[in-house]
């Protein structure tokens, strides 16, 4: 068995976590990215202390912390070895097939309940899809903003009519080369976040009453958005690794005259997969044959854990039928509310809809982000954020594997923040959500992710928050609340 160097990759500025936890996280990241494998011997305490520049007692605390969480085995007289993480032994959620019919979404009282607890700082925030504020480059962005306020005091004295601020659109066009989309700044329409981008896209390609195919499960915001536009939702069964069932989609296109298909091909919310290129290509080939528009939500695409950044379905679009929607809400700042659409052949209509809906997008956040992208700090920030998220994700998976009842299944995300958990069939996730609220823990019950009442025994956990002892305790509490229902 091999001994592996823990060369000190500092995953992020974690000044608030104790030093031994930060030391241990370097290790978790190496397990998550495969640099350390089960059975590998990790460096001696003395070596670890030298490599990481920490005291021997901090090194020991780090290894004991990892041992308690099931990452390491201590073998007398021999040292510490990587254990097969419990979470790796747990199966993924099942692929739920079955027939589907177009449906409209009723009012959702659970959603209101969820939003209320999600925005209350007194709750352990496993509910809403937000990351810890300290993971964002706030200081850099504030500094740039101050410079702009000084240099351009009239920065917001005019409407920046659609498509939006040129400097920002130029940066988005440049970055689109990474997904092999050759677009000019003229092809980019700036929106108020990804959700507005999706809403404008839907309005550009479909009318009330039209049928929209979506993955199932899918982020509830999109379901609500389709419903608010009085369009019908058709849920297509979606495999936890291979994405939308394309045969099912093909039959649905013919049977139900699908107008558009909404998809997340990268870092799916809630399933977490990144689809292989061949699947993205096949999806585009299928939809292009019937001239079905594809609204692709690539909000988390930059947060795939492995390099290089994955391509998108839009990368394979030759007919201009894909409207790629994204934003910086999950990477830089949800509060800036800037997103964009690469709308292909629908650009002019999207631009018109943006104008008549809200006249313009706010200029200042666009100027700030344009300068941030131009100055080159973005890629470094994304690399650190991804490493941090992969590490947090692994900690949550490990805790669930340890504390949840037998029969639990956990997704294996390839990027982003979200974990999708199938509980034993007797557990009612809505009851669990309410019992968890009483313990000041917010989670999302699975039924929010379907328009047809599916996923009653599923929950989604947001892993965007820096992992602490209180998060670990909260997962333990959730596990006990599940046990109580069995
Ligand atoms: C999958 C998905 N799409 C869209 C959105 C909305 O993004 P934005 O805040 O940029 O409007 C979210 C927010 O959580 C999301 O998870």
PDB file of C-alpha atoms and ligand atoms in Angstrom, residues 129 192-196 198 219 222 264 269 297 299-300 327 329-330 337 418 460, ligand 1:
ATOM      1  CA  UNK A 129     -29.875  26.888  -2.700  1.00  0.00           C
ATOM      2  CA  UNK A 192     -32.232  39.841 -13.794  1.00  0.00           C
ATOM      3  CA  UNK A 193     -30.743  36.457 -12.888  1.00  0.00           C
ATOM      4  CA  UNK A 194     -31.182  33.032 -14.453  1.00  0.00           C
ATOM      5  CA  UNK A 195     -34.826  32.726 -13.467  1.00  0.00           C
ATOM      6  CA  UNK A 196     -35.793  35.792 -15.494  1.00  0.00           C
ATOM      7  CA  UNK A 198     -35.714  31.182 -18.246  1.00  0.00           C
ATOM      8  CA  UNK A 219     -35.684  22.690  -9.521  1.00  0.00           C
ATOM      9  CA  UNK A 222     -38.597  26.379 -13.061  1.00  0.00           C
ATOM     10  CA  UNK A 264     -30.004  21.248 -16.980  1.00  0.00           C
ATOM     11  CA  UNK A 269     -30.461  20.625  -9.537  1.00  0.00           C
ATOM     12  CA  UNK A 297     -30.162  26.245 -17.528  1.00  0.00           C
ATOM     13  CA  UNK A 299     -26.326  28.241 -13.869  1.00  0.00           C
ATOM     14  CA  UNK A 300     -23.964  25.795 -12.135  1.00  0.00           C
ATOM     15  CA  UNK A 327     -26.180  33.934 -14.085  1.00  0.00           C
ATOM     16  CA  UNK A 329     -25.929  34.033  -8.567  1.00  0.00           C
ATOM     17  CA  UNK A 330     -24.214  30.819  -7.482  1.00  0.00           C
ATOM     18  CA  UNK A 337     -29.264  39.757  -9.933  1.00  0.00           C
ATOM     19  CA  UNK A 418     -27.167  19.984  -4.278  1.00  0.00           C
ATOM     20  CA  UNK A 460     -32.855  17.893  -1.164  1.00  0.00           C
TER      21      UNK A 460
HETATM   22  C1  LIG B   1     -31.444  25.383 -11.192  1.00  0.00           C
HETATM   23  C2  LIG B   1     -31.684  26.830 -10.915  1.00  0.00           C
HETATM   24  N1  LIG B   1     -32.047  27.631 -11.916  1.00  0.00           N
HETATM   25  C3  LIG B   1     -32.281  28.933 -11.713  1.00  0.00           C
HETATM   26  C4  LIG B   1     -32.171  29.501 -10.464  1.00  0.00           C
HETATM   27  C5  LIG B   1     -32.410  30.965 -10.293  1.00  0.00           C
HETATM   28  O1  LIG B   1     -31.168  31.646 -10.428  1.00  0.00           O
HETATM   29  P1  LIG B   1     -31.054  33.222 -10.264  1.00  0.00           P
HETATM   30  O2  LIG B   1     -30.905  33.490  -8.803  1.00  0.00           O
HETATM   31  O3  LIG B   1     -29.840  33.611 -11.034  1.00  0.00           O
HETATM   32  O4  LIG B   1     -32.300  33.815 -10.830  1.00  0.00           O
HETATM   33  C6  LIG B   1     -31.794  28.705  -9.379  1.00  0.00           C
HETATM   34  C7  LIG B   1     -31.672  29.258  -8.018  1.00  0.00           C
HETATM   35  O5  LIG B   1     -31.539  28.565  -7.032  1.00  0.00           O
HETATM   36  C8  LIG B   1     -31.520  27.322  -9.614  1.00  0.00           C
HETATM   37  O6  LIG B   1     -31.139  26.505  -8.636  1.00  0.00           O
END
